[in-house]
Amino acid sequence: AWETMFHVSGFPEPFLKGTRVKYRRWSKSYHTQIIRDDIRDEFAVKQIDRMETLYFLLSESVGSPLSSSNHARTLKISHKTVSSWLTVFERFFLVFRIRPFTKRVPRSLLKEPKIYFYDYCRVKNDALRFENMVAVELNRAATLWSDFGLGEYELWYLRNKEKEEVDFLITESGRPQFMVETKLSDSNVSPHLIKFQNTLNIPAIQLVNKENIARKIKNGSNSVLIVSAADWLCGLN
């Protein structure tokens, strides 16, 4: 199931068909309908072509802090317009944003969010698509835990001014709970994961997109779990 999702997404129609041809047909009609029909009808967007172009450009920004000003210059629109369109995309569940966590992290990055797609198969790079898949699963879990009244859970990422980074952090009421790094195939522990764990003193998990991976690396009084993504995420709830 995880391998199928990696190639055709977890949306029911392409997932059940299970082929990339079916996924591409579904994806084209799905996104065209939402942007050109649903969004345009509700918000009366006059620059619908540029809005659609922005949406396509965002797939090249997955995994990196988003620069709205760069997209604004490319599309010859204002920074405010880019921000408002991103908010519209979020409202229609096309994308979601996660922001850098700044508390208790020395020299942390202060502003730029990252953008991830619910339809992560739009991301062509395998490593970034895997990161996006994990982002969807963690975002889903944090949302459900909050909705069930288990606490106020949020999803963040970690990055400092030296550009050292960990992909994801889950907090509860603003308190760090655990962090997650993604690796497509490398099961060697990330040095950034070790560094941020030494700062935050919380569990650290490195998810690998390979089967039959499960081991712990000692890090002082802590440890880092290196594990197959499909195995760990299926038990997240």
CSV table of C-alpha atoms in Angstrom, one decimal:
chain,number,residue,atom,x,y,z
A,1,ALA,CA,0.0,0.0,0.0
A,2,TRP,CA,2.8,2.4,0.9
A,3,GLU,CA,4.6,1.7,-2.4
A,4,THR,CA,1.3,2.3,-4.4
A,5,MET,CA,0.8,5.6,-2.5
A,6,PHE,CA,4.3,6.7,-3.3
A,7,HIS,CA,3.6,6.5,-7.0
A,8,VAL,CA,-0.1,7.4,-7.3
A,9,SER,CA,-1.0,9.2,-4.0
A,10,GLY,CA,-3.4,8.2,-1.3
A,11,PHE,CA,-6.5,9.8,-2.9
A,12,PRO,CA,-9.1,7.0,-3.4
A,13,GLU,CA,-9.6,7.1,-7.1
A,14,PRO,CA,-6.0,6.9,-8.3
A,15,PHE,CA,-5.0,4.7,-5.4
A,16,LEU,CA,-7.6,2.0,-6.2
A,17,LYS,CA,-6.7,2.1,-9.9
A,18,GLY,CA,-3.1,1.8,-9.0
A,19,THR,CA,-1.4,3.0,-12.2
A,20,ARG,CA,0.5,6.2,-13.0
A,21,VAL,CA,-1.6,6.8,-16.1
A,22,LYS,CA,-4.8,6.8,-14.1
A,23,TYR,CA,-3.1,9.1,-11.5
A,24,ARG,CA,-2.0,11.6,-14.2
A,25,ARG,CA,-5.5,11.7,-15.7
A,26,TRP,CA,-7.2,12.1,-12.3
A,27,SER,CA,-4.7,14.8,-11.1
A,28,LYS,CA,-5.0,17.0,-14.1
A,29,SER,CA,-8.9,17.0,-14.0
A,30,TYR,CA,-8.9,17.3,-10.1
A,31,HIS,CA,-6.7,20.4,-9.9
A,32,THR,CA,-8.1,22.1,-12.9
A,33,GLN,CA,-11.6,21.7,-11.5
A,34,ILE,CA,-10.6,23.1,-8.1
A,35,ILE,CA,-8.7,26.1,-9.4
A,36,ARG,CA,-10.5,27.0,-12.5
A,37,ASP,CA,-14.0,26.2,-11.3
A,38,ASP,CA,-14.4,26.1,-7.5
A,39,ILE,CA,-11.9,28.8,-6.6
A,40,ARG,CA,-12.6,31.1,-9.5
A,41,ASP,CA,-16.4,30.9,-8.8
A,42,GLU,CA,-16.1,31.6,-5.1
A,43,PHE,CA,-13.5,34.3,-5.2
A,44,ALA,CA,-13.9,35.8,-8.7
A,45,VAL,CA,-10.2,35.6,-9.4
A,46,LYS,CA,-9.3,37.6,-12.5
A,47,GLN,CA,-5.8,36.4,-12.8
A,48,ILE,CA,-6.7,32.7,-12.8
A,49,ASP,CA,-3.8,31.8,-15.2
A,50,ARG,CA,-1.2,33.3,-12.9
A,51,MET,CA,-2.8,31.6,-9.9
A,52,GLU,CA,-2.6,28.2,-11.6
A,53,THR,CA,1.0,28.9,-12.5
A,54,LEU,CA,1.8,29.7,-8.9
A,55,TYR,CA,0.3,26.4,-7.9
A,56,PHE,CA,2.5,24.5,-10.4
A,57,LEU,CA,5.6,26.5,-9.3
A,58,LEU,CA,5.0,25.5,-5.7
A,59,SER,CA,5.8,21.9,-6.4
A,60,GLU,CA,9.4,23.0,-7.0
A,61,SER,CA,9.5,24.6,-3.5
A,62,VAL,CA,8.7,21.5,-1.5
A,63,GLY,CA,11.3,20.8,1.2
A,64,SER,CA,12.7,24.4,1.2
A,65,PRO,CA,11.7,27.6,3.0
A,66,LEU,CA,9.2,29.4,0.7
A,67,SER,CA,10.2,32.7,-0.8
A,68,SER,CA,7.0,34.5,-1.7
A,69,SER,CA,8.9,37.4,-3.0
A,70,ASN,CA,10.6,35.3,-5.6
A,71,HIS,CA,7.3,33.9,-6.9
A,72,ALA,CA,5.9,37.4,-6.9
A,73,ARG,CA,8.7,38.6,-9.1
A,74,THR,CA,8.4,35.6,-11.4
A,75,LEU,CA,4.6,36.1,-11.9
A,76,LYS,CA,4.8,39.9,-11.8
A,77,ILE,CA,2.3,40.2,-9.0
A,78,SER,CA,2.5,41.6,-5.4
A,79,HIS,CA,3.8,39.7,-2.4
A,80,LYS,CA,0.4,40.3,-0.8
A,81,THR,CA,-1.3,38.5,-3.7
A,82,VAL,CA,1.0,35.5,-3.4
A,83,SER,CA,0.2,35.3,0.3
A,84,SER,CA,-3.6,35.6,-0.3
A,85,TRP,CA,-3.5,32.9,-3.0
A,86,LEU,CA,-1.6,30.5,-0.7
A,87,THR,CA,-4.3,31.0,1.9
A,88,VAL,CA,-6.9,30.1,-0.7
A,89,PHE,CA,-5.0,27.0,-1.7
A,90,GLU,CA,-5.0,26.0,2.0
A,91,ARG,CA,-8.7,26.6,2.4
A,92,PHE,CA,-9.4,24.2,-0.5
A,93,PHE,CA,-7.0,21.6,0.9
A,94,LEU,CA,-4.5,21.8,-2.0
A,95,VAL,CA,-1.5,22.6,0.2
A,96,PHE,CA,-0.6,23.2,3.9
A,97,ARG,CA,2.1,25.3,5.5
A,98,ILE,CA,4.4,24.4,8.4
A,99,ARG,CA,6.6,27.0,10.1
A,100,PRO,CA,10.0,27.0,11.8
A,101,PHE,CA,9.9,26.3,15.5
A,102,THR,CA,11.8,29.1,17.3
A,103,LYS,CA,11.5,28.5,21.0
A,104,ARG,CA,14.5,26.9,22.8
A,105,VAL,CA,16.4,26.6,19.5
A,106,PRO,CA,19.5,28.9,19.4
A,107,ARG,CA,19.9,31.0,16.2
A,108,SER,CA,16.6,29.5,14.8
A,109,LEU,CA,15.1,30.7,11.6
A,110,LEU,CA,12.4,33.1,12.3
A,111,LYS,CA,9.9,33.2,9.4
A,112,GLU,CA,9.8,31.3,6.1
A,113,PRO,CA,7.3,28.5,6.1
A,114,LYS,CA,7.5,25.3,4.0
A,115,ILE,CA,4.7,24.3,1.6
A,116,TYR,CA,3.5,20.7,1.2
A,117,PHE,CA,0.9,19.2,-1.1
A,118,TYR,CA,-1.9,16.9,-0.1
A,119,ASP,CA,-1.4,15.4,-3.6
A,120,TYR,CA,2.3,14.8,-3.0
A,121,CYS,CA,2.8,12.9,-6.3
A,122,ARG,CA,3.0,16.3,-8.0
A,123,VAL,CA,6.5,16.4,-6.5
A,124,LYS,CA,8.8,14.7,-9.1
A,125,ASN,CA,11.9,14.3,-6.9
A,126,ASP,CA,11.7,11.0,-5.0
A,127,ALA,CA,13.4,12.2,-1.8
A,128,LEU,CA,11.2,15.4,-1.6
A,129,ARG,CA,8.0,13.4,-2.5
A,130,PHE,CA,8.9,11.0,0.4
A,131,GLU,CA,9.3,14.0,2.7
A,132,ASN,CA,6.0,15.4,1.5
A,133,MET,CA,4.3,12.0,2.2
A,134,VAL,CA,5.6,12.0,5.8
A,135,ALA,CA,4.5,15.6,6.2
A,136,VAL,CA,0.9,14.6,5.2
A,137,GLU,CA,0.9,11.8,7.7
A,138,LEU,CA,2.3,13.9,10.6
A,139,ASN,CA,-0.1,16.7,9.8
A,140,ARG,CA,-3.0,14.3,9.8
A,141,ALA,CA,-2.0,12.8,13.1
A,142,ALA,CA,-1.5,16.2,14.8
A,143,THR,CA,-4.9,17.4,13.5
A,144,LEU,CA,-6.6,14.3,14.7
A,145,TRP,CA,-5.0,14.3,18.2
A,146,SER,CA,-6.1,18.0,18.6
A,147,ASP,CA,-9.6,17.3,17.3
A,148,PHE,CA,-10.0,14.3,19.6
A,149,GLY,CA,-9.2,16.6,22.6
A,150,LEU,CA,-5.9,14.9,23.4
A,151,GLY,CA,-4.0,18.3,23.4
A,152,GLU,CA,-3.1,21.2,21.2
A,153,TYR,CA,-0.7,19.5,18.7
A,154,GLU,CA,1.1,21.3,16.0
A,155,LEU,CA,3.6,20.4,13.2
A,156,TRP,CA,6.7,22.5,12.7
A,157,TYR,CA,10.2,22.1,11.2
A,158,LEU,CA,13.6,23.0,12.7
A,159,ARG,CA,16.2,25.1,11.0
A,160,ASN,CA,18.9,27.5,12.3
A,161,LYS,CA,20.8,30.3,10.6
A,162,GLU,CA,23.6,27.8,9.8
A,163,LYS,CA,21.0,26.0,7.6
A,164,GLU,CA,21.1,22.9,9.8
A,165,GLU,CA,17.7,21.4,9.7
A,166,VAL,CA,15.4,18.6,10.9
A,167,ASP,CA,12.4,18.0,8.7
A,168,PHE,CA,9.6,17.9,11.3
A,169,LEU,CA,8.8,18.6,14.9
A,170,ILE,CA,5.6,17.8,16.8
A,171,THR,CA,4.7,20.0,19.8
A,172,GLU,CA,1.9,19.7,22.3
A,173,SER,CA,0.8,23.1,23.8
A,174,GLY,CA,4.0,24.6,22.5
A,175,ARG,CA,6.2,21.9,24.1
A,176,PRO,CA,8.4,19.8,21.8
A,177,GLN,CA,7.4,16.1,21.9
A,178,PHE,CA,9.4,14.4,19.2
A,179,MET,CA,11.1,15.2,15.9
A,180,VAL,CA,11.3,13.3,12.6
A,181,GLU,CA,13.9,13.3,9.8
A,182,THR,CA,13.3,11.6,6.4
A,183,LYS,CA,15.8,9.8,4.3
A,184,LEU,CA,15.0,8.1,1.0
A,185,SER,CA,17.5,5.3,1.5
A,186,ASP,CA,20.3,6.4,3.8
A,187,SER,CA,20.1,4.7,7.1
A,188,ASN,CA,23.1,6.5,8.6
A,189,VAL,CA,21.8,8.9,11.3
A,190,SER,CA,21.6,12.6,10.4
A,191,PRO,CA,24.1,14.7,12.4
A,192,HIS,CA,21.5,17.5,12.4
A,193,LEU,CA,19.1,15.2,14.2
A,194,ILE,CA,21.7,14.4,16.8
A,195,LYS,CA,22.5,18.2,17.3
A,196,PHE,CA,18.8,19.2,17.7
A,197,GLN,CA,18.1,16.3,20.0
A,198,ASN,CA,21.0,17.4,22.2
A,199,THR,CA,19.3,20.9,22.4
A,200,LEU,CA,15.7,19.8,22.9
A,201,ASN,CA,16.2,16.5,24.7
A,202,ILE,CA,13.3,14.7,23.1
A,203,PRO,CA,12.8,11.5,21.1
A,204,ALA,CA,14.2,11.5,17.6
A,205,ILE,CA,13.1,9.3,14.7
A,206,GLN,CA,14.7,8.9,11.3
A,207,LEU,CA,12.3,7.5,8.8
A,208,VAL,CA,13.7,5.6,5.8
A,209,ASN,CA,11.8,4.7,2.7
A,210,LYS,CA,13.1,1.1,2.7
A,211,GLU,CA,11.7,-2.1,4.2
A,212,ASN,CA,13.0,-4.0,7.2
A,213,ILE,CA,14.9,-1.1,8.9
A,214,ALA,CA,14.7,-0.9,12.7
A,215,ARG,CA,17.6,0.0,15.0
A,216,LYS,CA,18.5,2.5,17.6
A,217,ILE,CA,21.6,4.7,17.8
A,218,LYS,CA,22.7,5.8,21.2
A,219,ASN,CA,23.1,9.6,21.8
A,220,GLY,CA,24.2,10.2,25.3
A,221,SER,CA,21.2,9.7,27.6
A,222,ASN,CA,18.9,9.7,24.5
A,223,SER,CA,18.7,7.6,21.4
A,224,VAL,CA,17.7,7.9,17.8
A,225,LEU,CA,15.3,5.4,16.2
A,226,ILE,CA,16.0,4.6,12.6
A,227,VAL,CA,13.0,2.7,11.1
A,228,SER,CA,11.1,2.0,7.9
A,229,ALA,CA,8.6,4.7,7.3
A,230,ALA,CA,5.7,2.5,6.5
A,231,ASP,CA,6.1,0.5,9.7
A,232,TRP,CA,6.4,3.5,12.0
A,233,LEU,CA,3.7,5.6,10.5
A,234,CYS,CA,1.1,2.9,10.4
A,235,GLY,CA,1.3,2.7,14.2
A,236,LEU,CA,1.3,6.5,14.7
A,237,ASN,CA,-2.3,6.6,16.0
